[in-house]
Amino acid sequence: MHSENIVKLFTAENPAALIDRSELTECVALLAKLCSSKQPIRFASEPGGVALTAMNGDIQAETSIAADVDARFSAALPAAALLKLMKKGTPSSTAILELLSDEVDPNAERLVANKCAIQLAETRFVLDATPTDVFPEPIRHVEGSKVQRFSIASAVLWNAIDGTIDAVSTDQTRYYLNGVYLHSHNGRLRFATTDGHRLYIQDTNVQTGKVEVGAILPTEGAKFVASLLDGHASADPVKVEISSSVAVFVFRDVAVTLKLIDGTFPDYPRVIPADPDKSATIAGGALSARVASLVECTGAATVYLKFSGQQLVIKATGPSGDGMTGMECAYQGEEMEIAFDARYLRSAIEAASPDGRSMRMRMADPLSPALVTGSVGGWTGVLMPTKP
């Protein structure tokens, strides 16, 4: 499609762009996940198309789309309204975007748009537009900073974020715990999170070699990356760039840039028990269901697990009364009772064995952390017990 055949379709001399409707809808849908209802997406012409950018605090997403476009085309359009229009507007194969201004200054070097007309087939819509001058400065690596680059399979990245994000701390006084710690461990990439009550670790097969990787991804940024991967995770690699202040993830033709948390993640390996001598193998789905039932019926926040032989007894006491149930388990060690926060226990079970199958708990005594593993390869949970 050549621009000389397109300009005749434009209704004015204003900056305009003709874009494939389905491609525009897909790009806007991706970026709109980052924006609140009134936040805009920035459109700017580039050779052969339009660059789209969305920002929300310390998170930035960028993509490009092929288009026949005027070099002067530059404006920020409301994400939610634009997405609704692209999905619900009059059926058409293309969309023509034309920038408009209430005030026309013939001496001005460029048009300062406050409206954008959108032509879908025979229907014309007009949305509010914001000049890109007020759009935040893009997030970039600091000039001259050392940038480490590597690739990770999208399925591996999604699994690592999804399997650890639940243990991120929300305590603002310990801001360095408010994210996912991505770092080198024994020459491979590891993800870790902790809120002081539990520690979740996901090891990967991504080799870092002699390069020391270390970055704390902010919680919302990590969740946004996972949301774009969810349902699209495959063996296709995600390209990653990490510097001292910024991390960039490139996949699905989108570049997601995050400002890193400026802090030092704690020396978490010291809380991992070396070799607990008691071990229980349990059906994770059945245990989670029993804990949920007891909590629902009693209102208890804490559950007690009593291991003895091939039997696990689960007890809870709350405002609504007492409850007790049991189930089979393969247990090795002396009889022992240990208490856990019910919510943290269920979280660890679901992270270890999302399929509900076998999981393993290794324990030393009622006051020491328990190690939890399951069907997810490379995942380890450390769960602090509640004092009896």
Tab-separated table of N, CA, C and O in Angstrom, residues 142-247:
chain	number	residue	atom	x	y	z
A	142	VAL	N	20.656	4.380	31.799
A	142	VAL	CA	21.488	5.557	31.978
A	142	VAL	C	22.659	5.483	30.995
A	142	VAL	O	23.289	4.425	30.846
A	143	GLU	N	22.912	6.581	30.314
A	143	GLU	CA	23.986	6.598	29.320
A	143	GLU	C	25.315	6.205	29.956
A	143	GLU	O	25.705	6.715	31.004
A	144	GLY	N	25.984	5.271	29.314
A	144	GLY	CA	27.274	4.813	29.799
A	144	GLY	C	27.212	3.678	30.801
A	144	GLY	O	28.250	3.140	31.205
A	145	SER	N	26.001	3.276	31.222
A	145	SER	CA	25.882	2.198	32.207
A	145	SER	C	26.120	0.840	31.554
A	145	SER	O	25.887	0.652	30.359
A	146	LYS	N	26.584	-0.110	32.340
A	146	LYS	CA	26.829	-1.463	31.851
A	146	LYS	C	25.501	-2.196	31.718
A	146	LYS	O	24.709	-2.240	32.661
A	147	VAL	N	25.247	-2.755	30.546
A	147	VAL	CA	23.984	-3.454	30.278
A	147	VAL	C	24.271	-4.935	30.035
A	147	VAL	O	25.083	-5.284	29.168
A	148	GLN	N	23.619	-5.788	30.818
A	148	GLN	CA	23.759	-7.239	30.650
A	148	GLN	C	22.588	-7.750	29.812
A	148	GLN	O	21.432	-7.397	30.072
A	149	ARG	N	22.879	-8.574	28.821
A	149	ARG	CA	21.856	-9.059	27.898
A	149	ARG	C	21.838	-10.583	27.874
A	149	ARG	O	22.881	-11.227	27.823
A	150	PHE	N	20.632	-11.140	27.909
A	150	PHE	CA	20.471	-12.588	27.782
A	150	PHE	C	19.038	-12.875	27.343
A	150	PHE	O	18.203	-11.969	27.258
A	151	SER	N	18.747	-14.121	27.039
A	151	SER	CA	17.403	-14.527	26.622
A	151	SER	C	16.869	-15.596	27.561
A	151	SER	O	17.644	-16.376	28.138
A	152	ILE	N	15.548	-15.628	27.713
A	152	ILE	CA	14.890	-16.632	28.534
A	152	ILE	C	13.598	-17.043	27.832
A	152	ILE	O	12.887	-16.186	27.284
A	153	ALA	N	13.305	-18.330	27.792
A	153	ALA	CA	12.076	-18.798	27.153
A	153	ALA	C	10.874	-18.145	27.833
A	153	ALA	O	10.837	-18.012	29.060
A	154	SER	N	9.881	-17.716	27.043
A	154	SER	CA	8.748	-16.997	27.610
A	154	SER	C	7.994	-17.837	28.637
A	154	SER	O	7.517	-17.314	29.647
A	155	ALA	N	7.892	-19.151	28.385
A	155	ALA	CA	7.201	-20.020	29.341
A	155	ALA	C	7.951	-20.094	30.662
A	155	ALA	O	7.349	-20.144	31.739
A	156	VAL	N	9.271	-20.079	30.585
A	156	VAL	CA	10.096	-20.130	31.802
A	156	VAL	C	9.949	-18.829	32.587
A	156	VAL	O	9.823	-18.835	33.822
A	157	LEU	N	9.945	-17.696	31.884
A	157	LEU	CA	9.804	-16.410	32.561
A	157	LEU	C	8.438	-16.291	33.223
A	157	LEU	O	8.331	-15.862	34.379
A	158	TRP	N	7.389	-16.662	32.503
A	158	TRP	CA	6.047	-16.597	33.092
A	158	TRP	C	5.954	-17.482	34.330
A	158	TRP	O	5.425	-17.069	35.369
A	159	ASN	N	6.471	-18.705	34.235
A	159	ASN	CA	6.414	-19.646	35.355
A	159	ASN	C	7.174	-19.102	36.562
A	159	ASN	O	6.720	-19.232	37.709
A	160	ALA	N	8.325	-18.462	36.321
A	160	ALA	CA	9.145	-17.938	37.421
A	160	ALA	C	8.446	-16.789	38.141
A	160	ALA	O	8.468	-16.712	39.378
A	161	ILE	N	7.810	-15.902	37.384
A	161	ILE	CA	7.097	-14.787	38.010
A	161	ILE	C	5.841	-15.293	38.716
A	161	ILE	O	5.577	-14.957	39.880
A	162	ASP	N	5.070	-16.116	38.020
A	162	ASP	CA	3.817	-16.621	38.584
A	162	ASP	C	4.050	-17.443	39.847
A	162	ASP	O	3.241	-17.409	40.776
A	163	GLY	N	5.166	-18.176	39.888
A	163	GLY	CA	5.433	-19.056	41.020
A	163	GLY	C	6.029	-18.371	42.226
A	163	GLY	O	6.130	-18.978	43.302
A	164	THR	N	6.430	-17.094	42.079
A	164	THR	CA	7.069	-16.408	43.201
A	164	THR	C	6.353	-15.133	43.636
A	164	THR	O	6.541	-14.672	44.763
A	165	ILE	N	5.523	-14.567	42.779
A	165	ILE	CA	4.971	-13.238	43.021
A	165	ILE	C	4.120	-13.162	44.280
A	165	ILE	O	4.021	-12.106	44.929
A	166	ASP	N	3.513	-14.274	44.672
A	166	ASP	CA	2.599	-14.246	45.822
A	166	ASP	C	3.324	-13.986	47.134
A	166	ASP	O	2.704	-13.561	48.114
A	167	ALA	N	4.623	-14.243	47.183
A	167	ALA	CA	5.375	-14.055	48.428
A	167	ALA	C	6.050	-12.693	48.513
A	167	ALA	O	6.810	-12.442	49.448
A	168	VAL	N	5.777	-11.802	47.571
A	168	VAL	CA	6.358	-10.459	47.624
A	168	VAL	C	5.784	-9.695	48.815
A	168	VAL	O	4.590	-9.757	49.093
A	169	SER	N	6.624	-8.969	49.505
A	169	SER	CA	6.192	-8.180	50.651
A	169	SER	C	5.453	-6.922	50.203
A	169	SER	O	5.759	-6.341	49.161
A	170	THR	N	4.477	-6.501	51.011
A	170	THR	CA	3.782	-5.239	50.776
A	170	THR	C	4.151	-4.202	51.839
A	170	THR	O	3.551	-3.124	51.900
A	171	ASP	N	5.114	-4.525	52.675
A	171	ASP	CA	5.574	-3.625	53.731
A	171	ASP	C	6.441	-2.531	53.123
A	171	ASP	O	7.558	-2.786	52.676
A	172	GLN	N	5.924	-1.311	53.090
A	172	GLN	CA	6.634	-0.208	52.439
A	172	GLN	C	7.892	0.211	53.189
A	172	GLN	O	8.780	0.857	52.621
A	173	THR	N	7.991	-0.135	54.477
A	173	THR	CA	9.197	0.232	55.224
A	173	THR	C	10.384	-0.623	54.794
A	173	THR	O	11.531	-0.220	54.972
A	174	ARG	N	10.098	-1.797	54.251
A	174	ARG	CA	11.166	-2.648	53.704
A	174	ARG	C	10.969	-2.713	52.188
A	174	ARG	O	10.670	-3.760	51.629
A	175	TYR	N	11.150	-1.571	51.555
A	175	TYR	CA	10.845	-1.419	50.133
A	175	TYR	C	11.629	-2.386	49.257
A	175	TYR	O	11.189	-2.759	48.166
A	176	TYR	N	12.812	-2.798	49.715
A	176	TYR	CA	13.652	-3.698	48.918
A	176	TYR	C	13.047	-5.096	48.818
A	176	TYR	O	13.545	-5.937	48.048
A	177	LEU	N	11.994	-5.375	49.587
A	177	LEU	CA	11.295	-6.660	49.484
A	177	LEU	C	10.045	-6.553	48.605
A	177	LEU	O	9.351	-7.552	48.400
A	178	ASN	N	9.775	-5.343	48.094
A	178	ASN	CA	8.550	-5.122	47.318
A	178	ASN	C	8.738	-5.458	45.845
A	178	ASN	O	8.330	-4.696	44.954
A	179	GLY	N	9.374	-6.595	45.576
A	179	GLY	CA	9.595	-6.970	44.191
A	179	GLY	C	10.168	-8.371	44.073
A	179	GLY	O	10.351	-9.094	45.059
A	180	VAL	N	10.441	-8.751	42.831
A	180	VAL	CA	10.995	-10.077	42.502
A	180	VAL	C	12.492	-9.925	42.262
A	180	VAL	O	12.909	-9.152	41.391
A	181	TYR	N	13.266	-10.660	43.040
A	181	TYR	CA	14.726	-10.589	42.941
A	181	TYR	C	15.197	-11.575	41.882
A	181	TYR	O	15.120	-12.788	42.044
A	182	LEU	N	15.678	-11.037	40.768
A	182	LEU	CA	16.201	-11.823	39.651
A	182	LEU	C	17.719	-11.759	39.746
A	182	LEU	O	18.296	-10.673	39.722
A	183	HIS	N	18.375	-12.925	39.854
A	183	HIS	CA	19.824	-12.893	40.107
A	183	HIS	C	20.499	-14.201	39.703
A	183	HIS	O	19.842	-15.209	39.421
A	184	SER	N	21.819	-14.160	39.676
A	184	SER	CA	22.621	-15.342	39.372
A	184	SER	C	22.760	-16.197	40.622
A	184	SER	O	22.950	-15.684	41.725
A	185	HIS	N	22.683	-17.518	40.423
A	185	HIS	CA	22.923	-18.455	41.524
A	185	HIS	C	23.546	-19.718	40.933
A	185	HIS	O	22.921	-20.403	40.121
A	186	ASN	N	24.772	-19.967	41.320
A	186	ASN	CA	25.496	-21.133	40.794
A	186	ASN	C	25.511	-21.150	39.267
A	186	ASN	O	25.357	-22.206	38.631
A	187	GLY	N	25.698	-19.963	38.667
A	187	GLY	CA	25.831	-19.879	37.225
A	187	GLY	C	24.532	-19.918	36.450
A	187	GLY	O	24.540	-19.945	35.216
A	188	ARG	N	23.394	-19.934	37.161
A	188	ARG	CA	22.088	-19.953	36.488
A	188	ARG	C	21.192	-18.860	37.060
A	188	ARG	O	21.422	-18.359	38.159
A	189	LEU	N	20.158	-18.539	36.304
A	189	LEU	CA	19.258	-17.461	36.705
A	189	LEU	C	18.251	-17.983	37.727
A	189	LEU	O	17.634	-19.041	37.537
A	190	ARG	N	18.067	-17.220	38.810
A	190	ARG	CA	17.130	-17.591	39.879
A	190	ARG	C	16.236	-16.398	40.196
A	190	ARG	O	16.649	-15.255	40.146
A	191	PHE	N	14.985	-16.692	40.544
A	191	PHE	CA	14.021	-15.694	40.989
A	191	PHE	C	13.688	-15.987	42.449
A	191	PHE	O	13.498	-17.151	42.825
A	192	ALA	N	13.591	-14.934	43.287
A	192	ALA	CA	13.282	-15.131	44.703
A	192	ALA	C	12.430	-13.978	45.214
A	192	ALA	O	12.604	-12.822	44.811
A	193	THR	N	11.502	-14.301	46.128
A	193	THR	CA	10.676	-13.293	46.793
A	193	THR	C	10.482	-13.710	48.243
A	193	THR	O	10.491	-14.901	48.571
A	194	THR	N	10.290	-12.722	49.110
A	194	THR	CA	10.004	-13.035	50.513
A	194	THR	C	9.270	-11.879	51.173
A	194	THR	O	9.480	-10.712	50.827
A	195	ASP	N	8.383	-12.228	52.094
A	195	ASP	CA	7.702	-11.220	52.904
A	195	ASP	C	8.022	-11.398	54.384
A	195	ASP	O	7.374	-10.803	55.237
A	196	GLY	N	9.036	-12.206	54.669
A	196	GLY	CA	9.425	-12.453	56.047
A	196	GLY	C	8.710	-13.634	56.674
A	196	GLY	O	9.194	-14.207	57.660
A	197	HIS	N	7.584	-14.049	56.100
A	197	HIS	CA	6.844	-15.214	56.583
A	197	HIS	C	7.094	-16.434	55.706
A	197	HIS	O	6.950	-17.565	56.143
A	198	ARG	N	7.448	-16.172	54.471
A	198	ARG	CA	7.719	-17.255	53.511
A	198	ARG	C	8.714	-16.751	52.483
A	198	ARG	O	8.833	-15.539	52.247
A	199	LEU	N	9.394	-17.684	51.889
A	199	LEU	CA	10.386	-17.408	50.857
A	199	LEU	C	10.095	-18.341	49.697
A	199	LEU	O	10.013	-19.557	49.874
A	200	TYR	N	9.892	-17.786	48.497
A	200	TYR	CA	9.653	-18.590	47.309
A	200	TYR	C	10.843	-18.431	46.365
A	200	TYR	O	11.289	-17.309	46.096
A	201	ILE	N	11.308	-19.549	45.842
A	201	ILE	CA	12.464	-19.563	44.944
A	201	ILE	C	12.104	-20.341	43.686
A	201	ILE	O	11.504	-21.422	43.767
A	202	GLN	N	12.453	-19.797	42.523
A	202	GLN	CA	12.304	-20.527	41.269
A	202	GLN	C	13.629	-20.516	40.533
A	202	GLN	O	14.107	-19.481	40.081
A	203	ASP	N	14.244	-21.676	40.439
A	203	ASP	CA	15.477	-21.812	39.664
A	203	ASP	C	15.127	-22.081	38.213
A	203	ASP	O	14.114	-22.708	37.894
A	204	THR	N	15.968	-21.600	37.302
A	204	THR	CA	15.765	-21.830	35.876
A	204	THR	C	17.015	-22.476	35.281
A	204	THR	O	18.049	-22.588	35.932
A	205	ASN	N	16.893	-22.871	34.027
A	205	ASN	CA	18.042	-23.458	33.323
A	205	ASN	C	18.794	-22.423	32.498
A	205	ASN	O	19.643	-22.767	31.673
A	206	VAL	N	18.481	-21.143	32.718
A	206	VAL	CA	19.141	-20.072	31.969
A	206	VAL	C	20.526	-19.842	32.556
A	206	VAL	O	20.669	-19.477	33.724
A	207	GLN	N	21.540	-20.064	31.754
A	207	GLN	CA	22.912	-19.934	32.235
A	207	GLN	C	23.365	-18.473	32.172
A	207	GLN	O	23.182	-17.800	31.169
A	208	THR	N	23.939	-18.020	33.273
A	208	THR	CA	24.492	-16.667	33.320
A	208	THR	C	26.012	-16.689	33.291
A	208	THR	O	26.647	-15.648	33.114
A	209	GLY	N	26.601	-17.884	33.470
A	209	GLY	CA	28.048	-18.016	33.401
A	209	GLY	C	28.755	-17.162	34.435
A	209	GLY	O	28.367	-17.108	35.595
A	210	LYS	N	29.771	-16.450	33.983
A	210	LYS	CA	30.553	-15.616	34.893
A	210	LYS	C	29.933	-14.240	35.124
A	210	LYS	O	30.395	-13.481	35.959
A	211	VAL	N	28.867	-13.950	34.361
A	211	VAL	CA	28.207	-12.642	34.505
A	211	VAL	C	27.292	-12.680	35.730
A	211	VAL	O	26.449	-13.555	35.863
A	212	GLU	N	27.473	-11.725	36.630
A	212	GLU	CA	26.642	-11.642	37.820
A	212	GLU	C	25.417	-10.763	37.541
A	212	GLU	O	25.545	-9.559	37.342
A	213	VAL	N	24.258	-11.378	37.493
A	213	VAL	CA	23.011	-10.662	37.269
A	213	VAL	C	22.359	-10.394	38.624
A	213	VAL	O	22.318	-11.274	39.484
A	214	GLY	N	21.840	-9.199	38.830
A	214	GLY	CA	21.149	-8.873	40.066
A	214	GLY	C	20.228	-7.696	39.879
A	214	GLY	O	20.674	-6.602	39.530
A	215	ALA	N	18.910	-7.906	40.068
A	215	ALA	CA	17.938	-6.828	39.879
A	215	ALA	C	16.675	-7.154	40.659
A	215	ALA	O	16.241	-8.304	40.695
A	216	ILE	N	16.081	-6.122	41.282
A	216	ILE	CA	14.806	-6.300	41.974
A	216	ILE	C	13.722	-5.675	41.102
A	216	ILE	O	13.644	-4.448	40.977
A	217	LEU	N	12.905	-6.514	40.479
A	217	LEU	CA	11.829	-6.033	39.618
A	217	LEU	C	10.657	-5.589	40.480
A	217	LEU	O	10.203	-6.336	41.348
A	218	PRO	N	10.126	-4.382	40.296
A	218	PRO	CA	8.976	-3.943	41.092
A	218	PRO	C	7.777	-4.855	40.867
A	218	PRO	O	7.572	-5.360	39.759
A	219	THR	N	6.994	-5.042	41.903
A	219	THR	CA	5.887	-5.998	41.851
A	219	THR	C	4.952	-5.747	40.678
A	219	THR	O	4.639	-6.670	39.916
A	220	GLU	N	4.469	-4.515	40.531
A	220	GLU	CA	3.504	-4.229	39.471
A	220	GLU	C	4.119	-4.422	38.094
A	220	GLU	O	3.447	-4.859	37.162
A	221	GLY	N	5.397	-4.104	37.960
A	221	GLY	CA	6.066	-4.320	36.687
A	221	GLY	C	6.175	-5.791	36.340
A	221	GLY	O	5.931	-6.204	35.199
A	222	ALA	N	6.541	-6.610	37.334
A	222	ALA	CA	6.630	-8.054	37.109
A	222	ALA	C	5.258	-8.632	36.761
A	222	ALA	O	5.134	-9.489	35.879
A	223	LYS	N	4.214	-8.152	37.439
A	223	LYS	CA	2.857	-8.624	37.149
A	223	LYS	C	2.436	-8.247	35.729
A	223	LYS	O	1.772	-9.030	35.036
A	224	PHE	N	2.833	-7.054	35.290
A	224	PHE	CA	2.473	-6.625	33.941
A	224	PHE	C	3.151	-7.497	32.891
A	224	PHE	O	2.517	-7.925	31.919
A	225	VAL	N	4.440	-7.789	33.088
A	225	VAL	CA	5.145	-8.685	32.164
A	225	VAL	C	4.448	-10.043	32.124
A	225	VAL	O	4.209	-10.604	31.050
A	226	ALA	N	4.089	-10.580	33.294
A	226	ALA	CA	3.419	-11.882	33.356
A	226	ALA	C	2.064	-11.837	32.658
A	226	ALA	O	1.660	-12.806	32.003
A	227	SER	N	1.347	-10.711	32.792
A	227	SER	CA	0.026	-10.605	32.169
A	227	SER	C	0.119	-10.647	30.644
A	227	SER	O	-0.772	-11.178	29.975
A	228	LEU	N	1.191	-10.085	30.090
A	228	LEU	CA	1.373	-10.137	28.642
A	228	LEU	C	1.796	-11.527	28.176
A	228	LEU	O	1.524	-11.928	27.046
A	229	LEU	N	2.471	-12.254	29.060
A	229	LEU	CA	2.913	-13.611	28.725
A	229	LEU	C	1.806	-14.640	28.912
A	229	LEU	O	1.793	-15.674	28.251
A	230	ASP	N	0.892	-14.386	29.837
A	230	ASP	CA	-0.145	-15.350	30.193
A	230	ASP	C	-0.981	-15.723	28.970
A	230	ASP	O	-1.575	-14.864	28.325
A	231	GLY	N	-1.020	-17.004	28.667
A	231	GLY	CA	-1.749	-17.472	27.498
A	231	GLY	C	-0.948	-17.403	26.220
A	231	GLY	O	-1.370	-17.923	25.196
A	232	HIS	N	0.217	-16.759	26.271
A	232	HIS	CA	1.070	-16.629	25.087
A	232	HIS	C	2.467	-17.199	25.343
A	232	HIS	O	3.326	-17.123	24.484
A	233	ALA	N	2.673	-17.721	26.567
A	233	ALA	CA	3.993	-18.252	26.908
A	233	ALA	C	4.287	-19.489	26.068
A	233	ALA	O	3.464	-20.384	25.932
A	234	SER	N	5.484	-19.527	25.508
A	234	SER	CA	5.908	-20.654	24.669
A	234	SER	C	7.414	-20.769	24.802
A	234	SER	O	8.022	-20.195	25.697
A	235	ALA	N	8.016	-21.518	23.912
A	235	ALA	CA	9.471	-21.653	23.952
A	235	ALA	C	10.166	-20.450	23.325
A	235	ALA	O	11.387	-20.328	23.388
A	236	ASP	N	9.393	-19.561	22.702
A	236	ASP	CA	9.997	-18.376	22.079
A	236	ASP	C	10.709	-17.548	23.136
A	236	ASP	O	10.168	-17.309	24.220
A	237	PRO	N	11.910	-17.092	22.826
A	237	PRO	CA	12.687	-16.383	23.844
A	237	PRO	C	12.223	-14.954	24.090
A	237	PRO	O	11.721	-14.281	23.192
A	238	VAL	N	12.390	-14.520	25.321
A	238	VAL	CA	12.220	-13.120	25.694
A	238	VAL	C	13.619	-12.533	25.800
A	238	VAL	O	14.480	-13.084	26.495
A	239	LYS	N	13.873	-11.441	25.112
A	239	LYS	CA	15.171	-10.781	25.202
A	239	LYS	C	15.165	-9.857	26.421
A	239	LYS	O	14.235	-9.072	26.596
A	240	VAL	N	16.201	-9.978	27.240
A	240	VAL	CA	16.262	-9.228	28.489
A	240	VAL	C	17.516	-8.356	28.509
A	240	VAL	O	18.595	-8.804	28.117
A	241	GLU	N	17.342	-7.122	28.954
A	241	GLU	CA	18.466	-6.210	29.185
A	241	GLU	C	18.364	-5.695	30.618
A	241	GLU	O	17.301	-5.249	31.043
A	242	ILE	N	19.472	-5.760	31.359
A	242	ILE	CA	19.469	-5.282	32.740
A	242	ILE	C	20.678	-4.390	32.982
A	242	ILE	O	21.817	-4.775	32.681
A	243	SER	N	20.416	-3.197	33.489
A	243	SER	CA	21.482	-2.297	33.924
A	243	SER	C	21.283	-2.019	35.411
A	243	SER	O	20.475	-2.667	36.063
A	244	SER	N	21.993	-1.055	35.939
A	244	SER	CA	21.904	-0.790	37.372
A	244	SER	C	20.557	-0.214	37.800
A	244	SER	O	20.172	-0.323	38.959
A	245	SER	N	19.812	0.365	36.857
A	245	SER	CA	18.566	1.027	37.234
A	245	SER	C	17.347	0.603	36.428
A	245	SER	O	16.220	0.933	36.797
A	246	VAL	N	17.564	-0.149	35.347
A	246	VAL	CA	16.472	-0.442	34.423
A	246	VAL	C	16.544	-1.893	33.937
A	246	VAL	O	17.639	-2.431	33.747
A	247	ALA	N	15.374	-2.497	33.748
A	247	ALA	CA	15.284	-3.813	33.101
A	247	ALA	C	14.344	-3.687	31.907
A	247	ALA	O	13.296	-3.029	32.000
